[in-house]
Amino acid sequence: MDAIFWQQMVNGLTLGAVYGLIAIGYTMVYGIIGMINFAHGEVYMVSAYLAAIAIALLGFFGIHSFPLVILGTLIFTIVVTGVYGFAIERIAYKPLRNSTRLAPLISAIGMSLILQNYVQLSQGARQQGIPTLLEGSLRLHIGDDFVQLTYTKVFILVAAVLGMLALTFIIQKTRLGRMCRATQQDRKMAQILGINTDRVISYVFIIGAAMAGLAGVLITLNYGTFDFYAGFIIGIKAFTAAVLGGIGSLPGAMLGGLILGIAEAQFSGMVNTDYKDVFSFSLLVLILIFRPQGLLGRPQVTKV
Amino acid sequence: MSSPSIDLKKAVLDALMAGLLALVVFGPIVGVVLQGYAFQMEAGRVAWMVGVFMVGRLLLSVFLQTARGQRLLDSFEQTSGGVGVLPPGHKSRIKWVILTLIVLACIFPFFANKYLLTVVIFGLIYVLLGLGLNIVVGLAGLLDLGFVGFYAIGAYGLALGYEYLGLGFWTVLPLAAVTAALAGAILGFPVLRMHGDYLAIVTLGFGEIIRLVLNNWLSFTGGPNGMSAPAPTFFGLEFARRAKDGGTPYHEFFGVSYDADMKFLFIYAVLFVVVLLVLYIKHRLSRMPVGRAWEALREDEIACRAMGLNHVLVKLSAFMLGASTAGLAGVFFATYSGFVNPASFTFFESALILAIVVLGGMGSTVGVVIAAFVLTVTPELLRSFADYRVLLFGVLMVVMMIWKPRGLIRINRIGIAPRKGVAP
């Protein structure tokens, strides 16, 4: 095993952790109302802009120490993206609860176009960026070569793991999480037992968007640049991760994200960078053909 | 129903809530414009948007509490059926409308200048695309978000076939339809066995794969620089000033003076015939068992499978037919612009075609034809709104799904009256 392999492993792990965070949004929404939220990738894109705006604002007020900046950015981005998730659900999906099967999907496509164009119109089409916040790196020597592990990547991994742990805690231990799980298992029964399922669905959208917001901050820290079109590709990849792990399953989304991130990084390290997106999409098609229920999902049974 | 009293307090609360949400949502993105690592405040725009949202929500809230608003809300609650049924013996006047349109289309080129002609050709290409996607989305109820992939197969089929195999327009036209249909079969067969929503994301990925491959495979497709595509020929006569491939230019053969518009006139004529043909085929198919099966599957898949319909084959036939129509449209697009590059086949095109189908009415042919012209010709006329085009498409899709998920023009069918003395 040479240094390139391990370097791509590190890159893949950080990328995969972020894919996993976004995939959570897809998987939770799919689990609870059985629709693919196409606008989710755009929520991530909006959060990247929000992160850059927060950093610029904090810099304007003279706050430059890393812990304060990152804390402020995270809180700001996660809260505002959460509101975005809430608003999207309220406008585009809630009126369609009892509509045809195709209606929410088309509405979601529309919402995704709206978000893209709205950001493009208000922020301009040019590429945006943030300054490097965290300098320096660790170097691990392997033979003659070395693997570079920047502090940014370490931070991303830690933050992603903490985010996932917090989510797992919410879903497994709190009252809100129990309501979510109940609604996911049987919406009508949960309603009969006195759970306000409409509100639970809103919470799920907020949680999913908040996770995408966290992912947006982390990706922006790593790459530094983004544009209004960034949500499209990342959205499909995160969906691939969700399907790979088994859609509807939370640990599946995290596992799928990690596997996809590593596979993609290894592919671009060993074969070709130009075709790494093609590789991910092909992987999605192949998974759907050979194992549609994913790694941790259960086969779907349709009953009348 | 007694006239309901209007609860102003609730309306004001709603408006305040909407204003607060709008402030949080629009505040950062609209109000703080990034410039490098610095920013510029645009508080005025935010105030405008928040104000518009608050007033809008207030008016909506008050309106929905009036008797008329209540009726509107009730009409949303009822889910209407797939088709409207007309009384038996209803005589449709659509025949005359179609006849008038055909006559209009035949005399149109004599009055049009080149610009108008190209705009109409563009519109007709989108009619073709809309009709193809209408079979897939409207009739069979399968959401195809990578429709532009099949369009690209057709367009690049002509360009690549000409470049490497020396094939002309007329050879590629049927070949492109077959190739696109085969691609549709290869993509659709494994996916159509599963839950319908997966198809949407797989086709989305497929459309991107096609575009990325065309963009990255420099040695074969020319990458982002694109390739040239040949003009059609009229029984071997070329529409160019000088013959390129050893043929004869049409003006030398007929002894007339050269006219550059002739190429577009010819494309228009051929395209029009193809559109009519596709319209006719679609019209007949939707009355045949396979067409009925598409619609039945769209409405209730489980019931259909229980009745013994092979759902995979039925869906696959719709998917392949739609794909082949897109392939045809692609060939026309390539020959019309004389040049193809990957930038013409982005996701936005798929969304535009979807908007045509959504606006026109799922499964309604007339609606799709009208919508295709409205959505492609209007932007040509309203160039100043070009920036807002995508935004408008998005709003259109969301509003249409909430307001009329079956599209503006619903399909109507003539009912059948049981004959006397025959058991129904």
XYZ file of C-alpha atoms in Angstrom:
728
model
C 0.000 0.000 0.000
C 1.527 3.250 -1.056
C 1.048 6.780 0.122
C -1.385 7.745 -2.664
C -3.766 5.042 -1.536
C -3.756 6.266 2.052
C -3.987 9.883 0.965
C -7.085 9.085 -1.104
C -8.412 7.071 1.837
C -8.186 10.212 4.007
C -9.784 12.364 1.308
C -12.478 9.790 0.760
C -13.282 9.498 4.456
C -13.819 13.253 4.860
C -15.834 13.451 1.650
C -17.837 10.387 2.633
C -18.618 11.718 6.090
C -20.124 14.796 4.469
C -22.073 12.738 1.913
C -23.420 10.773 4.837
C -24.644 13.939 6.552
C -26.550 15.019 3.444
C -27.821 11.500 2.796
C -29.496 11.590 6.222
C -31.883 14.239 4.907
C -32.889 12.071 1.940
C -33.260 8.948 3.972
C -35.334 10.482 6.787
C -37.751 12.213 4.412
C -38.063 9.076 2.321
C -38.670 7.008 5.404
C -41.429 9.221 6.694
C -43.399 10.308 3.624
C -41.955 8.042 0.933
C -40.830 10.743 -1.459
C -37.449 11.789 -2.826
C -36.797 15.353 -1.762
C -35.033 16.609 -4.883
C -34.611 20.068 -3.378
C -32.339 18.673 -0.653
C -29.163 19.160 -2.685
C -30.079 22.819 -3.109
C -30.487 23.160 0.655
C -26.859 22.123 0.942
C -25.940 24.727 -1.701
C -27.796 27.457 0.196
C -25.986 26.458 3.371
C -22.616 26.879 1.670
C -23.584 30.463 0.828
C -24.855 30.993 4.369
C -21.561 29.761 5.772
C -19.581 32.182 3.617
C -21.927 35.022 4.581
C -21.567 34.210 8.274
C -17.775 34.138 7.993
C -17.784 37.457 6.124
C -20.108 39.052 8.700
C -18.086 37.776 11.658
C -14.914 39.038 10.001
C -16.565 42.421 9.569
C -17.254 42.593 13.308
C -13.637 41.768 14.019
C -14.025 38.176 15.166
C -11.152 36.134 13.775
C -10.336 33.429 16.330
C -11.129 30.039 14.822
C -13.312 28.551 17.604
C -15.556 31.621 17.759
C -15.868 31.965 13.981
C -16.645 28.303 13.448
C -19.124 28.198 16.326
C -20.938 31.304 15.104
C -20.978 30.051 11.514
C -22.275 26.632 12.501
C -25.082 27.990 14.673
C -26.116 30.606 12.106
C -26.018 28.197 9.160
C -27.776 25.325 10.879
C -30.575 27.528 12.208
C -31.224 29.310 8.910
C -31.007 26.117 6.819
C -33.422 24.504 9.256
C -35.863 27.316 8.528
C -35.300 26.709 4.818
C -36.197 23.057 5.273
C -39.346 24.039 7.147
C -40.371 26.607 4.513
C -39.753 24.215 1.604
C -41.912 21.551 3.172
C -44.647 24.047 3.977
C -44.802 25.568 0.500
C -44.055 22.724 -1.863
C -44.955 19.443 -0.190
C -47.580 19.946 2.500
C -50.411 20.936 0.143
C -49.695 17.768 -1.844
C -50.089 15.197 0.942
C -53.103 13.568 -0.717
C -52.230 14.255 -4.327
C -51.053 11.900 -7.070
C -47.772 10.059 -6.619
C -46.011 12.134 -9.250
C -47.082 15.541 -7.921
C -44.637 15.931 -4.987
C -41.721 14.800 -7.180
C -42.448 17.430 -9.823
C -43.066 20.028 -7.140
C -39.678 19.140 -5.649
C -37.975 19.614 -9.026
C -39.673 22.985 -9.269
C -38.495 23.921 -5.790
C -34.958 22.934 -6.687
C -35.042 25.154 -9.803
C -36.464 28.012 -7.728
C -33.714 27.766 -5.119
C -30.945 27.566 -7.728
C -32.165 30.533 -9.682
C -32.991 32.558 -6.590
C -29.460 32.208 -5.276
C -28.038 32.942 -8.718
C -30.117 36.099 -9.045
C -29.368 37.449 -5.588
C -25.700 36.459 -5.295
C -24.562 36.477 -8.916
C -23.461 33.554 -11.052
C -19.750 33.789 -10.259
C -17.940 31.322 -8.069
C -17.687 32.300 -4.405
C -15.180 31.348 -1.790
C -14.074 31.609 1.820
C -10.609 32.233 3.232
C -8.700 29.348 4.781
C -9.669 29.346 8.440
C -7.522 26.553 9.800
C -3.928 26.305 8.633
C -1.437 23.525 9.062
C -1.483 19.771 8.803
C -0.284 16.515 10.245
C 2.144 14.447 8.219
C 2.273 10.691 8.540
C 5.345 9.172 6.934
C 4.935 5.956 4.996
C 8.203 4.778 3.537
C 9.664 7.651 1.535
C 6.335 9.378 0.991
C 3.942 10.949 3.443
C 0.218 11.293 3.884
C -0.966 14.797 4.561
C -3.846 15.160 7.004
C -4.829 18.813 7.206
C -6.342 20.112 10.438
C -9.411 21.098 8.408
C -9.963 17.452 7.510
C -9.523 16.391 11.131
C -12.062 18.996 12.144
C -14.508 17.809 9.451
C -14.270 14.202 10.590
C -14.755 15.135 14.241
C -17.664 17.483 13.484
C -19.368 14.954 11.218
C -19.077 12.195 13.799
C -20.396 14.517 16.518
C -23.316 15.523 14.263
C -24.200 11.917 13.588
C -23.946 11.028 17.276
C -26.218 13.934 18.188
C -28.735 12.817 15.584
C -28.620 9.218 16.775
C -29.223 10.440 20.316
C -32.204 12.536 19.215
C -33.760 9.700 17.261
C -33.105 6.955 19.802
C -33.530 8.643 23.163
C -35.747 11.709 22.994
C -39.514 12.097 22.810
C -39.196 13.793 19.413
C -37.209 10.842 18.096
C -39.836 8.388 19.346
C -42.524 10.416 17.550
C -40.442 10.351 14.368
C -39.965 6.610 14.546
C -43.631 6.020 15.267
C -44.696 8.173 12.316
C -42.216 6.395 10.099
C -43.544 2.967 11.015
C -47.230 3.734 10.637
C -48.414 7.251 10.028
C -52.119 6.572 10.489
C -51.604 4.652 13.732
C -49.344 7.380 15.090
C -52.024 9.918 14.297
C -54.637 7.882 16.128
C -52.368 7.705 19.159
C -52.302 11.493 19.319
C -49.106 12.386 17.511
C -49.354 15.483 15.353
C -47.836 13.835 12.295
C -47.837 17.036 10.238
C -45.625 18.602 12.855
C -43.384 15.525 12.982
C -42.936 15.730 9.207
C -41.963 19.384 9.611
C -39.400 18.387 12.277
C -37.965 15.737 9.980
C -37.486 18.301 7.229
C -35.861 20.692 9.712
C -33.501 17.996 11.020
C -32.592 16.899 7.494
C -31.931 20.484 6.426
C -29.879 21.161 9.562
C -27.697 18.137 8.766
C -27.283 19.440 5.208
C -26.381 22.805 6.746
C -23.657 21.190 8.848
C -22.426 19.400 5.731
C -22.440 22.680 3.818
C -20.197 24.372 6.373
C -17.819 21.408 6.428
C -17.512 21.034 2.641
C -16.971 24.761 2.263
C -14.201 24.638 4.868
C -12.513 21.874 2.907
C -12.815 23.083 -0.689
C -13.143 26.812 -0.121
C -15.186 27.440 -3.293
C -18.770 26.845 -4.405
C -21.344 28.225 -6.833
C -25.106 28.178 -7.216
C -24.941 24.939 -9.220
C -23.043 22.992 -6.552
C -26.123 21.387 -5.025
C -27.050 19.358 -8.068
C -24.102 16.963 -8.271
C -23.677 16.646 -4.491
C -27.410 16.018 -4.193
C -27.324 13.065 -6.588
C -24.247 11.675 -4.872
C -25.776 11.944 -1.424
C -28.860 10.224 -2.755
C -26.615 7.487 -4.131
C -25.153 7.159 -0.654
C -28.630 6.891 0.849
C -29.633 4.190 -1.638
C -26.338 2.355 -1.173
C -26.882 2.128 2.561
C -30.551 1.301 2.190
C -32.988 4.160 1.924
C -34.940 4.786 5.091
C -32.145 3.540 7.355
C -30.090 6.093 9.298
C -26.957 3.991 9.926
C -27.263 2.980 6.279
C -27.041 6.582 5.131
C -23.857 7.141 7.143
C -22.299 3.856 5.973
C -23.329 4.502 2.372
C -21.802 7.962 2.507
C -18.480 6.646 3.762
C -18.345 3.836 1.202
C -19.251 6.137 -1.669
C -16.741 8.786 -0.591
C -13.907 6.281 -0.336
C -14.830 4.549 -3.612
C -14.956 7.857 -5.428
C -11.651 9.081 -3.997
C -9.918 5.803 -4.863
C -11.361 5.897 -8.361
C -10.114 9.413 -9.003
C -6.727 8.546 -7.480
C -6.201 5.363 -9.462
C -8.142 5.782 -12.690
C -9.288 9.210 -13.776
C -10.539 12.391 -12.133
C -12.633 13.498 -15.126
C -14.906 10.509 -14.859
C -15.387 10.407 -11.089
C -18.959 11.731 -11.353
C -19.717 9.197 -14.076
C -18.339 6.527 -11.754
C -20.642 7.566 -8.903
C -23.733 7.692 -11.116
C -22.908 4.317 -12.638
C -22.540 2.963 -9.123
C -26.046 4.244 -8.352
C -27.495 2.476 -11.388
C -25.649 -0.739 -10.531
C -26.844 -0.715 -6.910
C -30.415 -0.199 -8.017
C -30.114 -3.154 -10.385
C -28.425 -5.643 -8.105
C -29.375 -4.633 -4.586
C -32.210 -2.102 -4.627
C -32.800 -2.437 -0.905
C -29.236 -1.311 -0.188
C -26.773 -2.676 2.326
C -28.802 -2.244 5.503
C -32.303 -1.800 4.133
C -35.084 -4.310 4.078
C -36.687 -5.431 0.792
C -39.798 -3.479 -0.002
C -43.114 -5.261 0.187
C -46.133 -3.587 -1.315
C -49.455 -4.464 0.204
C -52.913 -3.436 -0.867
C -73.364 27.750 4.279
C -73.676 30.928 6.323
C -71.248 33.641 5.407
C -68.284 33.045 7.698
C -67.018 35.871 9.830
C -63.489 36.941 9.075
C -61.026 36.389 11.872
C -58.699 39.331 11.354
C -56.524 38.457 14.317
C -55.629 35.104 12.785
C -54.860 36.726 9.438
C -52.527 39.271 11.046
C -50.790 36.525 13.030
C -50.337 34.497 9.829
C -48.887 37.527 8.099
C -46.469 38.230 10.952
C -45.358 34.585 10.939
C -44.829 34.687 7.173
C -42.891 37.933 7.504
C -40.632 36.458 10.170
C -39.978 33.368 8.057
C -39.306 35.503 4.989
C -36.879 37.626 6.994
C -34.891 34.589 8.147
C -35.011 32.923 4.726
C -34.302 35.937 2.516
C -32.353 38.084 4.958
C -28.890 36.542 4.619
C -28.981 35.370 0.984
C -30.686 38.406 -0.526
C -29.453 41.006 1.934
C -25.745 40.176 2.096
C -24.137 39.906 -1.329
C -20.724 38.267 -1.221
C -17.890 40.051 -2.966
C -14.714 38.113 -2.644
C -14.245 37.641 1.089
C -16.110 40.884 1.813
C -19.807 41.691 1.339
C -22.255 44.389 0.455
C -25.482 45.060 2.335
C -28.703 45.170 0.327
C -31.246 45.801 3.076
C -33.710 47.453 0.712
C -34.289 44.301 -1.309
C -34.950 42.294 1.839
C -37.450 44.854 3.116
C -39.249 44.696 -0.216
C -39.477 40.922 -0.256
C -40.554 40.649 3.369
C -43.185 43.324 2.768
C -44.518 41.538 -0.303
C -44.698 38.258 1.576
C -46.501 39.782 4.577
C -49.093 41.595 2.469
C -49.545 38.534 0.268
C -50.036 36.238 3.249
C -52.469 38.698 4.854
C -54.579 38.918 1.703
C -54.465 35.148 1.197
C -55.455 34.540 4.800
C -58.419 36.918 4.569
C -59.462 35.549 1.194
C -59.436 31.939 2.352
C -61.817 32.848 5.170
C -64.447 34.236 2.825
C -67.081 31.968 1.321
C -65.371 31.999 -2.050
C -62.030 31.061 -0.527
C -63.674 28.210 1.345
C -65.030 26.885 -1.937
C -61.556 27.100 -3.438
C -60.082 25.186 -0.494
C -62.786 22.522 -0.816
C -62.008 22.109 -4.493
C -58.387 21.332 -3.566
C -59.489 18.628 -1.172
C -61.214 16.549 -3.824
C -58.776 14.547 -5.865
C -60.148 14.569 -9.374
C -60.016 11.451 -11.497
C -57.574 10.921 -14.313
C -59.903 11.732 -17.184
C -63.110 13.634 -17.681
C -65.934 11.685 -19.278
C -68.083 13.392 -21.907
C -71.643 12.253 -22.615
C -71.968 9.499 -25.216
C -72.438 10.746 -28.749
C -70.484 13.925 -28.035
C -69.159 15.382 -31.283
C -65.736 16.883 -30.796
C -64.824 19.945 -32.849
C -61.119 19.217 -32.463
C -61.047 17.822 -36.019
C -61.670 21.280 -37.474
C -59.121 22.889 -35.183
C -56.488 20.426 -36.339
C -57.399 20.968 -39.994
C -57.132 24.752 -39.595
C -53.764 24.350 -37.883
C -52.439 22.153 -40.696
C -53.568 24.678 -43.314
C -52.006 27.496 -41.300
C -48.764 25.551 -40.984
C -48.694 24.958 -44.740
C -49.121 28.593 -45.728
C -46.997 29.933 -42.871
C -43.571 29.615 -44.605
C -44.682 31.854 -47.466
C -45.131 34.767 -45.083
C -42.393 34.093 -42.553
C -38.917 35.538 -42.603
C -35.915 33.457 -41.641
C -35.973 34.457 -37.964
C -39.620 33.509 -37.518
C -39.018 30.248 -39.342
C -36.140 29.268 -37.048
C -38.203 30.159 -33.974
C -41.033 27.938 -35.182
C -38.622 25.089 -35.981
C -37.289 25.417 -32.451
C -40.850 25.311 -31.128
C -41.640 22.214 -33.190
C -38.542 20.420 -31.886
C -39.851 21.017 -28.377
C -43.308 19.839 -29.424
C -41.646 16.591 -30.445
C -39.760 16.386 -27.145
C -42.895 17.258 -25.199
C -44.884 14.570 -26.987
C -42.206 12.013 -26.230
C -42.013 12.891 -22.555
C -45.777 13.072 -22.398
C -45.973 9.374 -23.219
C -43.535 8.613 -20.397
C -44.697 11.050 -17.710
C -48.240 11.858 -18.739
C -49.568 8.527 -19.914
C -47.406 5.991 -18.119
C -46.749 8.102 -15.004
C -42.986 7.484 -14.959
C -40.908 10.500 -13.996
C -38.000 10.728 -16.443
C -35.528 13.452 -15.498
C -32.819 12.458 -17.956
C -34.882 12.872 -21.072
C -32.240 15.160 -22.463
C -29.873 12.161 -22.564
C -31.904 10.576 -25.363
C -32.103 13.938 -27.094
C -28.301 14.098 -26.941
C -28.038 10.563 -28.339
C -30.029 11.672 -31.374
C -28.091 14.898 -31.903
C -24.667 13.349 -31.413
C -25.794 10.355 -33.463
C -26.023 12.617 -36.484
C -22.787 14.481 -35.757
C -20.747 11.362 -34.968
C -22.310 9.296 -37.758
C -21.410 11.995 -40.253
C -17.894 12.445 -38.908
C -16.848 8.802 -38.636
C -19.179 6.788 -40.863
C -20.233 9.349 -43.457
C -23.914 8.833 -42.682
C -26.389 11.483 -43.781
C -29.523 12.928 -42.224
C -31.927 10.389 -43.703
C -29.919 7.362 -42.595
C -29.448 8.663 -39.085
C -33.081 9.684 -38.545
C -34.421 6.118 -38.130
C -31.123 4.905 -36.651
C -31.258 7.574 -33.925
C -34.802 6.588 -32.995
C -33.738 2.938 -32.690
C -30.529 3.743 -30.783
C -32.332 5.999 -28.321
C -35.010 3.357 -27.796
C -32.328 0.723 -27.163
C -30.585 3.003 -24.675
C -33.950 3.495 -23.011
C -34.458 -0.263 -22.813
C -31.014 -0.897 -21.339
C -31.521 1.844 -18.758
C -35.180 1.209 -18.075
C -35.394 -2.567 -17.874
C -33.599 -3.033 -14.554
C -35.018 0.088 -12.937
C -38.636 -0.254 -13.987
C -38.993 -3.389 -11.915
C -38.721 -1.278 -8.798
C -40.564 1.488 -7.052
C -41.308 4.329 -9.475
C -39.390 7.064 -7.690
C -36.047 5.369 -8.282
C -36.545 5.838 -12.011
C -36.474 9.607 -11.555
C -33.071 9.642 -9.915
C -31.551 6.984 -12.178
C -32.610 8.860 -15.297
C -31.275 12.062 -13.739
C -27.930 10.324 -13.284
C -28.102 8.888 -16.811
C -28.637 12.326 -18.351
C -25.605 13.627 -16.463
C -23.470 10.606 -17.466
C -24.222 11.220 -21.144
C -23.359 14.904 -20.819
C -20.162 14.262 -18.845
C -18.956 11.624 -21.294
C -19.633 13.925 -24.251
C -17.799 16.677 -22.421
C -14.767 14.646 -21.352
C -14.126 12.327 -24.295
C -12.135 14.902 -26.232
C -10.673 12.620 -28.886
C -14.041 11.190 -29.920
C -16.634 13.919 -29.440
C -14.524 17.064 -29.478
C -15.402 17.790 -25.855
C -16.851 21.202 -25.026
C -15.903 22.485 -28.492
C -18.616 20.357 -30.018
C -18.940 18.938 -33.516
C -20.540 20.028 -36.741
C -23.609 18.262 -38.074
C -24.664 17.986 -41.722
C -27.730 19.586 -43.273
C -30.418 17.294 -44.684
C -30.470 16.427 -48.363
C -33.415 16.325 -50.753
C -33.043 13.079 -52.737
C -29.290 13.560 -52.724
C -29.400 17.284 -53.472
C -27.570 19.414 -50.949
C -28.702 22.663 -49.381
C -25.376 24.432 -49.608
C -23.895 26.914 -52.016
C -21.230 24.419 -53.037
C -21.515 20.657 -52.791
C -19.329 19.161 -50.082
C -19.650 15.419 -50.514
C -19.660 15.118 -54.253
C -23.408 15.683 -54.563
C -25.193 18.433 -56.413
C -26.461 21.588 -54.714
C -30.210 21.986 -55.206
C -29.986 25.359 -56.958
C -27.711 24.003 -59.681
C -30.003 21.030 -60.257
C -33.185 23.079 -60.517
C -31.478 26.050 -62.125
C -32.699 28.542 -59.521
C -30.699 31.135 -57.604
C -29.228 30.094 -54.255
C -31.245 30.896 -51.144
C -29.767 30.134 -47.705
C -33.245 29.969 -46.136
C -34.113 26.956 -48.259
C -32.385 24.651 -45.771
C -34.617 25.851 -42.935
C -37.696 25.651 -45.111
C -36.892 22.043 -45.899
C -36.190 21.187 -42.251
C -39.466 22.847 -41.325
C -41.391 20.761 -43.846
C -39.814 17.461 -42.795
C -40.143 18.274 -39.112
C -43.776 19.188 -39.537
C -44.543 15.882 -41.236
C -42.706 13.984 -38.485
C -44.608 15.846 -35.759
C -47.911 15.040 -37.466
C -46.872 11.407 -37.756
C -45.919 11.210 -34.078
C -49.180 12.912 -33.127
C -51.122 10.358 -35.138
C -49.201 7.392 -33.713
C -49.693 8.667 -30.190
C -53.367 9.258 -30.826
C -53.828 5.697 -32.074
C -51.647 4.131 -29.385
C -53.560 5.751 -26.557
C -56.672 4.003 -27.846
C -55.024 0.625 -28.194
C -54.685 -1.881 -25.360
C -51.111 -0.838 -24.658
C -52.144 2.809 -24.288
C -54.971 1.883 -21.952
C -52.521 -0.249 -19.994
C -50.151 2.722 -19.568
C -52.879 4.829 -18.046
C -54.204 2.010 -15.908
C -50.710 1.427 -14.505
C -50.369 5.110 -13.761
C -53.575 5.122 -11.760
C -53.155 1.889 -9.813
C -50.167 -0.346 -10.278
C -51.118 -3.009 -7.763
C -54.556 -3.528 -9.299
C -53.014 -3.831 -12.747
C -50.534 -6.437 -11.650
C -53.254 -8.350 -9.921
C -55.156 -8.360 -13.229
C -52.186 -9.980 -14.911
C -50.612 -7.047 -16.733
C -46.882 -7.386 -17.212
C -46.021 -4.057 -15.650
C -42.352 -4.102 -16.658
C -43.025 -4.611 -20.356
C -45.844 -2.079 -20.448
C -43.732 0.564 -18.724
C -40.734 -0.325 -20.856
C -42.705 0.173 -24.070
C -43.714 3.678 -22.941
C -40.168 4.469 -21.872
C -38.673 3.266 -25.165
C -41.239 5.071 -27.266
C -40.584 8.314 -25.417
C -36.842 7.849 -25.805
C -37.082 7.225 -29.539
C -39.128 10.403 -29.996
C -36.422 12.329 -28.173
C -33.837 10.717 -30.470
C -35.747 12.001 -33.500
C -35.927 15.473 -31.994
C -32.186 15.369 -31.374
C -31.429 14.670 -35.041
C -33.575 17.625 -36.043
C -31.889 19.833 -33.482
C -28.432 18.896 -34.770
C -29.255 19.440 -38.416
C -31.072 22.694 -37.632
C -28.227 24.275 -35.692
C -25.525 22.621 -37.803
C -23.484 22.151 -34.649
C -23.786 20.263 -31.369
C -21.992 20.646 -28.074
C -22.619 19.274 -24.577
C -23.845 22.649 -23.281
C -27.140 22.087 -25.119
C -27.913 19.011 -23.051
C -27.889 20.145 -19.441
C -30.408 19.250 -16.769
C -32.148 22.532 -17.463
C -33.354 21.178 -20.813
C -34.901 18.164 -19.095
C -36.616 20.517 -16.663
C -37.917 22.644 -19.529
C -39.409 19.620 -21.280
C -40.932 18.502 -17.990
C -42.415 21.980 -17.532
C -43.995 21.674 -20.984
C -45.655 18.401 -20.040
C -46.726 19.647 -16.614
C -48.220 22.858 -17.959
C -49.856 21.245 -20.949
C -51.590 18.553 -19.018
C -50.480 15.041 -18.243
C -51.389 12.946 -21.233
C -53.145 15.713 -23.126
C -51.739 16.085 -26.631
C -53.243 19.460 -27.483
C -52.056 20.903 -24.188
C -48.504 19.761 -24.787
C -48.385 21.282 -28.273
C -49.634 24.628 -26.973
C -47.361 24.546 -23.913
C -44.300 23.723 -26.029
C -44.859 26.795 -28.147
C -45.687 29.011 -25.186
C -42.594 27.980 -23.219
C -40.104 28.111 -26.087
C -41.386 31.016 -28.167
C -42.261 33.397 -25.321
C -38.679 33.561 -23.983
C -37.568 34.500 -27.506
C -39.924 37.455 -27.437
C -39.240 38.452 -23.816
C -35.474 38.558 -23.832
C -35.328 40.967 -20.884
C -36.869 38.341 -18.604
C -34.294 35.732 -19.591
C -32.699 35.835 -16.138
C -35.973 34.968 -14.461
C -36.841 32.152 -16.826
C -35.695 29.276 -14.642
C -37.289 30.843 -11.581
C -40.591 31.111 -13.441
C -40.387 27.457 -14.543
C -39.829 26.416 -10.954
C -42.730 28.487 -9.658
C -44.852 27.146 -12.496
C -44.141 23.536 -11.537
C -44.891 24.038 -7.846
C -48.047 26.101 -8.449
C -49.362 23.731 -11.098
C -48.875 20.727 -8.821
C -50.807 22.417 -6.024
C -53.467 23.974 -8.220
C -54.021 21.540 -11.092
C -51.790 18.459 -10.857
C -53.335 17.074 -14.040
C -52.339 20.115 -16.104
C -54.334 22.947 -17.617
C -56.042 20.856 -20.258
C -57.523 17.635 -18.976
C -57.980 14.574 -21.117
C -61.599 14.049 -22.004
C -63.027 10.828 -23.306
C -66.366 10.195 -24.885
C -68.436 7.837 -22.812
C -70.044 4.737 -24.262
C -73.802 4.214 -23.939
C -74.910 0.582 -23.591
C -77.019 -0.549 -26.530
C -80.600 -1.577 -25.877
C -81.219 -5.271 -25.479
C -77.573 -6.078 -24.888
C -76.356 -6.883 -21.443
C -73.897 -4.140 -20.371
